[in-house]
Coordinates of C-alpha atoms in Angstrom, one line a residue:
M1 CA -15.9 19.5 23.2
N2 CA -17.3 17.5 19.5
L3 CA -15.0 14.5 20.4
A4 CA -15.9 12.8 16.6
N5 CA -13.6 16.3 15.2
Y6 CA -10.9 14.7 16.6
I7 CA -11.1 10.9 15.4
N8 CA -10.7 13.0 11.9
D9 CA -7.8 14.6 13.0
L10 CA -5.2 11.8 13.7
L11 CA -7.0 9.2 11.0
Y12 CA -5.6 11.1 8.5
R13 CA -1.9 10.0 10.0
Y14 CA -3.2 6.8 12.6
D15 CA -5.0 3.9 11.3
C16 CA -6.0 2.7 15.1
V17 CA -7.8 5.3 17.4
I18 CA -9.5 4.2 20.2
V19 CA -12.0 5.7 22.4
P20 CA -11.7 4.4 26.1
D21 CA -14.4 2.3 27.5
F22 CA -16.3 2.7 24.2
G23 CA -14.3 1.4 21.0
G24 CA -12.1 1.5 18.2
F25 CA -12.0 3.0 15.3
V26 CA -9.8 1.2 12.6
T27 CA -9.2 1.4 8.6
N28 CA -8.6 -0.8 6.2
R29 CA -6.5 0.6 3.1
I30 CA -8.7 -0.4 -0.3
G31 CA -7.3 0.8 -3.9
A32 CA -8.7 2.5 -6.4
K33 CA -11.6 1.0 -8.2
L34 CA -14.1 0.7 -11.3
H35 CA -18.2 0.0 -11.5
R36 CA -18.8 -1.8 -14.8
N37 CA -21.7 -0.8 -14.8
T38 CA -22.5 2.6 -13.7
H39 CA -18.4 3.4 -16.0
T40 CA -17.7 5.1 -11.7
F41 CA -14.2 5.4 -11.5
Y42 CA -13.5 5.6 -7.6
P43 CA -9.7 6.3 -6.4
P44 CA -8.0 4.1 -3.5
T45 CA -9.9 5.6 -0.3
K46 CA -8.9 4.2 3.8
Q47 CA -12.7 2.3 4.9
I48 CA -13.6 2.9 8.3
T49 CA -14.4 -0.1 10.6
F50 CA -15.5 -0.3 14.5
N51 CA -14.1 -2.8 17.0
S52 CA -16.0 -2.6 20.4
H53 CA -13.3 -5.4 21.6
L54 CA -10.8 -1.8 21.7
Q55 CA -11.1 -0.2 24.8
H56 CA -8.2 0.4 26.9
N57 CA -6.9 3.7 27.0
D58 CA -4.0 3.9 24.8
G59 CA -3.0 7.9 25.2
L60 CA -3.5 8.7 21.4
L61 CA -6.6 10.9 21.5
A62 CA -5.7 12.0 24.6
N63 CA -2.5 13.3 24.3
Y64 CA -3.7 14.4 21.4
I65 CA -6.5 16.7 22.1
A66 CA -4.2 17.7 25.2
S67 CA -1.9 19.4 22.7
T68 CA -4.6 20.6 20.5
E69 CA -6.6 22.7 23.8
N70 CA -3.3 23.1 25.6
I71 CA -4.6 20.9 29.0
S72 CA -3.9 18.9 30.7
F73 CA -3.6 15.2 29.9
E74 CA -6.0 14.9 32.9
K75 CA -8.7 16.8 31.7
A76 CA -8.7 15.7 27.6
S77 CA -9.4 12.1 30.0
T78 CA -11.8 13.4 31.8
A79 CA -13.5 15.3 28.5
I80 CA -13.0 11.5 27.0
S81 CA -15.2 10.1 29.6
L82 CA -18.3 12.8 29.6
S83 CA -18.7 12.3 25.8
V84 CA -18.3 8.6 26.6
I85 CA -20.7 7.8 28.9
K86 CA -23.1 10.8 26.6
W87 CA -22.9 8.4 23.8
Q88 CA -24.1 5.5 25.5
N89 CA -27.6 7.0 27.1
E90 CA -27.9 8.8 23.7
I91 CA -27.6 5.2 22.2
Q92 CA -29.7 3.4 23.6
T93 CA -32.6 4.9 22.7
K94 CA -31.6 6.4 18.9
A95 CA -28.2 6.3 16.2
I96 CA -26.1 8.4 17.0
S97 CA -23.9 10.4 13.6
L98 CA -20.6 11.1 14.2
K99 CA -19.4 13.9 11.7
N100 CA -17.2 12.8 8.7
L101 CA -17.6 8.9 11.0
G102 CA -20.9 7.3 9.6
T103 CA -24.0 6.4 12.7
I104 CA -24.1 3.7 15.4
S105 CA -27.2 2.3 16.9
L106 CA -28.1 -1.2 18.5
N107 CA -29.2 -4.3 16.9
E108 CA -31.3 -6.5 18.4
T109 CA -29.4 -8.5 20.5
Q110 CA -28.4 -4.8 22.1
Q111 CA -24.4 -4.8 20.4
I112 CA -23.1 -2.0 18.8
V113 CA -23.6 -1.6 14.6
F114 CA -21.7 0.7 12.8
E115 CA -22.1 2.8 9.4
P116 CA -19.4 3.9 8.1
S117 CA -19.4 7.4 5.9
K118 CA -18.2 7.8 2.2
E119 CA -17.6 11.0 1.7
V120 CA -15.2 11.9 3.7
N121 CA -11.1 10.0 1.8
F122 CA -9.0 9.5 4.9
L123 CA -6.1 8.4 2.9
T124 CA -3.9 12.1 2.7
E125 CA -2.0 10.2 -1.0
S126 CA -5.2 10.4 -2.6
F127 CA -6.0 13.8 -1.9
G128 CA -7.3 16.2 -4.3
L129 CA -8.4 12.4 -6.1
S130 CA -12.7 12.3 -6.7
T131 CA -15.9 9.7 -7.7
F132 CA -15.9 10.3 -11.6
E133 CA -17.6 8.2 -13.9
S134 CA -17.2 8.1 -17.5
S135 CA -19.3 8.5 -20.5
T136 CA -20.0 5.1 -22.3
I137 CA -17.9 5.0 -25.8
K138 CA -20.3 3.9 -28.5
R139 CA -18.5 1.9 -31.7
H140 CA -20.1 2.1 -35.1
K141 CA -18.7 0.1 -37.7
K142 CA -18.5 1.6 -41.2
P143 CA -19.7 -0.9 -44.0
V144 CA -17.0 -2.2 -46.3
K145 CA -16.7 -1.5 -50.0
P146 CA -16.9 -3.8 -52.7
L147 CA -13.9 -4.2 -54.5
I148 CA -13.5 -3.5 -57.7
P149 CA -12.1 -6.1 -60.5
V150 CA -9.4 -5.3 -62.4
A151 CA -10.1 -5.8 -65.8
K152 CA -7.3 -8.5 -67.8
T153 CA -5.8 -7.4 -70.2
K154 CA -4.0 -10.2 -72.8
D155 CA -0.7 -9.7 -74.6
K156 CA 0.2 -10.8 -78.0
K157 CA 0.8 -14.4 -77.4
G158 CA -2.2 -14.4 -75.0
I159 CA -0.6 -14.0 -71.2
P160 CA -2.5 -12.1 -69.1
T161 CA -0.1 -9.1 -67.9
F162 CA -0.7 -8.4 -64.5
I163 CA 0.0 -13.0 -64.4
K164 CA 3.7 -11.9 -65.8
Y165 CA 4.4 -8.5 -64.0
A166 CA 4.0 -10.8 -61.1
A167 CA 6.0 -13.8 -61.6
T168 CA 8.0 -11.3 -63.0
A169 CA 8.7 -9.5 -59.1
A170 CA 8.2 -12.6 -57.3
I171 CA 10.9 -13.4 -59.6
L172 CA 13.1 -10.5 -58.2
L173 CA 11.8 -11.1 -55.1
T174 CA 13.4 -14.4 -54.8
L175 CA 16.7 -13.3 -55.9
G176 CA 16.5 -10.5 -52.9
V177 CA 16.5 -12.3 -50.1
A178 CA 18.8 -15.1 -51.4
G179 CA 21.2 -12.5 -52.6
Y180 CA 20.8 -10.8 -48.9
K181 CA 20.7 -14.3 -46.7
G182 CA 24.0 -14.9 -48.8
Y183 CA 25.5 -11.5 -47.7
Q184 CA 24.6 -11.4 -44.3
Q185 CA 26.0 -15.3 -43.5
N186 CA 29.1 -14.1 -45.1
K187 CA 29.6 -11.0 -42.7
Q188 CA 28.9 -13.4 -39.9
Q189 CA 31.1 -15.8 -40.8
E190 CA 33.6 -12.8 -41.1
V191 CA 32.6 -11.9 -37.5
L192 CA 32.3 -14.8 -35.4
A193 CA 36.1 -15.6 -37.4
S194 CA 37.6 -12.2 -35.8
Q195 CA 36.1 -13.2 -32.4
Q196 CA 37.6 -16.5 -31.9
E197 CA 41.4 -14.9 -33.1
A198 CA 41.6 -12.9 -30.9
L199 CA 39.4 -14.7 -28.0
D200 CA 42.5 -17.5 -28.6
K201 CA 45.4 -14.5 -28.3
K202 CA 43.6 -13.7 -24.9
I203 CA 43.3 -17.4 -23.7
Q204 CA 47.4 -18.0 -24.5
S205 CA 48.4 -14.5 -22.9
A206 CA 47.0 -14.8 -20.1
T207 CA 46.8 -18.7 -19.1
F208 CA 47.6 -19.6 -15.9
V209 CA 48.2 -22.2 -13.2
I210 CA 46.2 -21.8 -10.1
S211 CA 47.5 -24.6 -7.6
N212 CA 46.2 -23.5 -4.3
P213 CA 42.7 -22.1 -5.2
L214 CA 40.2 -20.1 -2.4
P215 CA 37.1 -21.8 -1.1
T216 CA 34.3 -20.2 -2.4
I217 CA 32.2 -17.5 -0.2
E218 CA 28.4 -17.7 -0.2
L219 CA 26.9 -14.4 0.5
N220 CA 23.3 -15.1 2.3
V221 CA 21.7 -11.6 2.4
A222 CA 18.3 -11.4 4.1
K223 CA 16.0 -8.6 3.5
E224 CA 14.7 -6.4 5.3
I225 CA 11.1 -6.2 5.8
A226 CA 9.3 -3.2 6.9
K227 CA 7.9 -2.8 10.5
P228 CA 5.8 0.2 10.8
Y229 CA 3.5 -1.2 13.7
H230 CA 5.3 -0.5 17.2
I231 CA 3.8 -1.3 20.3
I232 CA 4.4 1.1 22.0
A233 CA 5.8 0.7 26.3
G234 CA 6.4 3.8 26.9
A235 CA 8.1 8.0 26.5
F236 CA 11.2 9.1 28.4
Q237 CA 12.6 12.7 28.4
F238 CA 16.0 11.0 29.5
P239 CA 17.9 8.5 26.3
E240 CA 19.0 6.7 29.7
N241 CA 15.9 5.3 31.0
A242 CA 14.7 4.2 27.4
A243 CA 18.0 2.3 27.3
K244 CA 16.7 0.3 30.5
K245 CA 13.9 -0.2 29.6
V246 CA 14.7 -2.2 26.4
A247 CA 17.0 -4.0 28.9
Q248 CA 13.9 -4.6 30.9
L249 CA 11.6 -6.0 28.2
K250 CA 14.5 -8.0 26.7
A251 CA 15.3 -9.4 29.9
K252 CA 11.2 -10.8 29.3
G253 CA 11.5 -12.4 25.6
F254 CA 10.7 -8.5 24.0
D255 CA 11.8 -7.8 21.0
A256 CA 12.0 -4.3 22.3
K257 CA 14.5 -0.9 21.0
I258 CA 13.9 2.3 20.9
I259 CA 12.3 4.1 17.5
G260 CA 13.6 7.3 18.0
L261 CA 12.1 10.4 19.1
N262 CA 7.8 12.1 18.9
K263 CA 6.6 15.9 18.3
W264 CA 7.2 16.3 22.2
G265 CA 11.6 15.5 22.1
L266 CA 10.1 12.1 24.0
T267 CA 12.1 8.3 22.9
Q268 CA 10.2 6.1 22.5
V269 CA 10.5 2.5 23.6
T270 CA 8.2 -0.3 21.2
Y271 CA 7.1 -4.3 23.0
N272 CA 7.5 -5.3 19.3
S273 CA 7.3 -4.0 15.8
Y274 CA 5.1 -5.1 12.5
A275 CA 4.8 -5.6 9.5
D276 CA 1.2 -7.1 9.6
K277 CA -1.7 -4.8 11.7
N278 CA -3.6 -7.5 12.4
K279 CA -0.7 -9.3 14.2
A280 CA -0.1 -5.9 15.5
I281 CA -3.9 -4.4 17.2
N282 CA -3.7 -8.7 18.2
R283 CA -0.6 -8.1 20.3
L284 CA -1.9 -5.1 21.6
N285 CA -4.9 -6.1 22.9
K286 CA -2.8 -9.0 24.8
I287 CA 0.0 -6.6 26.3
K288 CA -2.8 -4.8 27.3
R289 CA -4.7 -8.4 29.5
T290 CA -1.4 -9.5 31.0
V291 CA 1.1 -6.6 31.0
S292 CA 0.1 -2.6 29.9
K293 CA -2.6 -1.0 29.9
D294 CA -0.9 1.8 29.0
A295 CA 0.8 0.0 26.0
W296 CA -0.8 1.5 22.1
L297 CA 0.3 1.1 18.6
F298 CA 1.7 4.1 17.2
V299 CA 1.9 3.5 12.9
K300 CA 5.4 5.1 11.6
T301 CA 4.7 6.2 8.1
L302 CA 7.9 4.5 5.9
K303 CA 9.4 6.9 3.6

């Protein structure tokens, strides 16, 4: 079984895929970028990182393999364990290349080092977008032609002709501007007078006194923050069992709730929901250590 193929499929839909007893592949969104030296444009993408501390089985990978291969959950979990044992043996002597994911190796301190692959973009919103290089734009400066002097002619009185024309144009322009300003002022005064007269009539006809006015009510409406990261406590066939689970978790101090049905028609119950992915992952690790190892992170796509 090529475990990397199933991890690839899940990373298109989820931000975290955990391989039990090995580690978790986590994605982070990166916006579009421009490399100024090479004039290369890069579309938005998902950057893959590896966290060796995420080793608890959240059931996501095993459930997906079981549904894809039409086998039981136990057989899928066994297949994952065999693949992990194979990886752990191979990594002692050489680097492991995982298709479309990257390369995993050990450093001098026997810690896992992950080098992600840049060939595949797991961000579905960037489907069809690829990296491209723009050609350099060259600008040519055109020479400025020198001004040709205009010959000055004088009339019989000795005054240059162009000065007479310029003076005439300036006088006409001044008179035109002054006349236009006067016209605008008159029109503005007429409009203000008509508006004031209409306002006086409305006040005279609608003026009344309220002896006992009602108090002012201020409404503070809090904007609901989207929380797409859910820590799943379980999925139930019967809704009443899901409601009992919510009541039990709330009694323990969790902000539990039902978040709907999964693709198998089971009612999902969450311990807590978060807007921040890092907070959700940290809380998930704590719940796995102190409450239940079967808890897992579900990312709900926002519409």
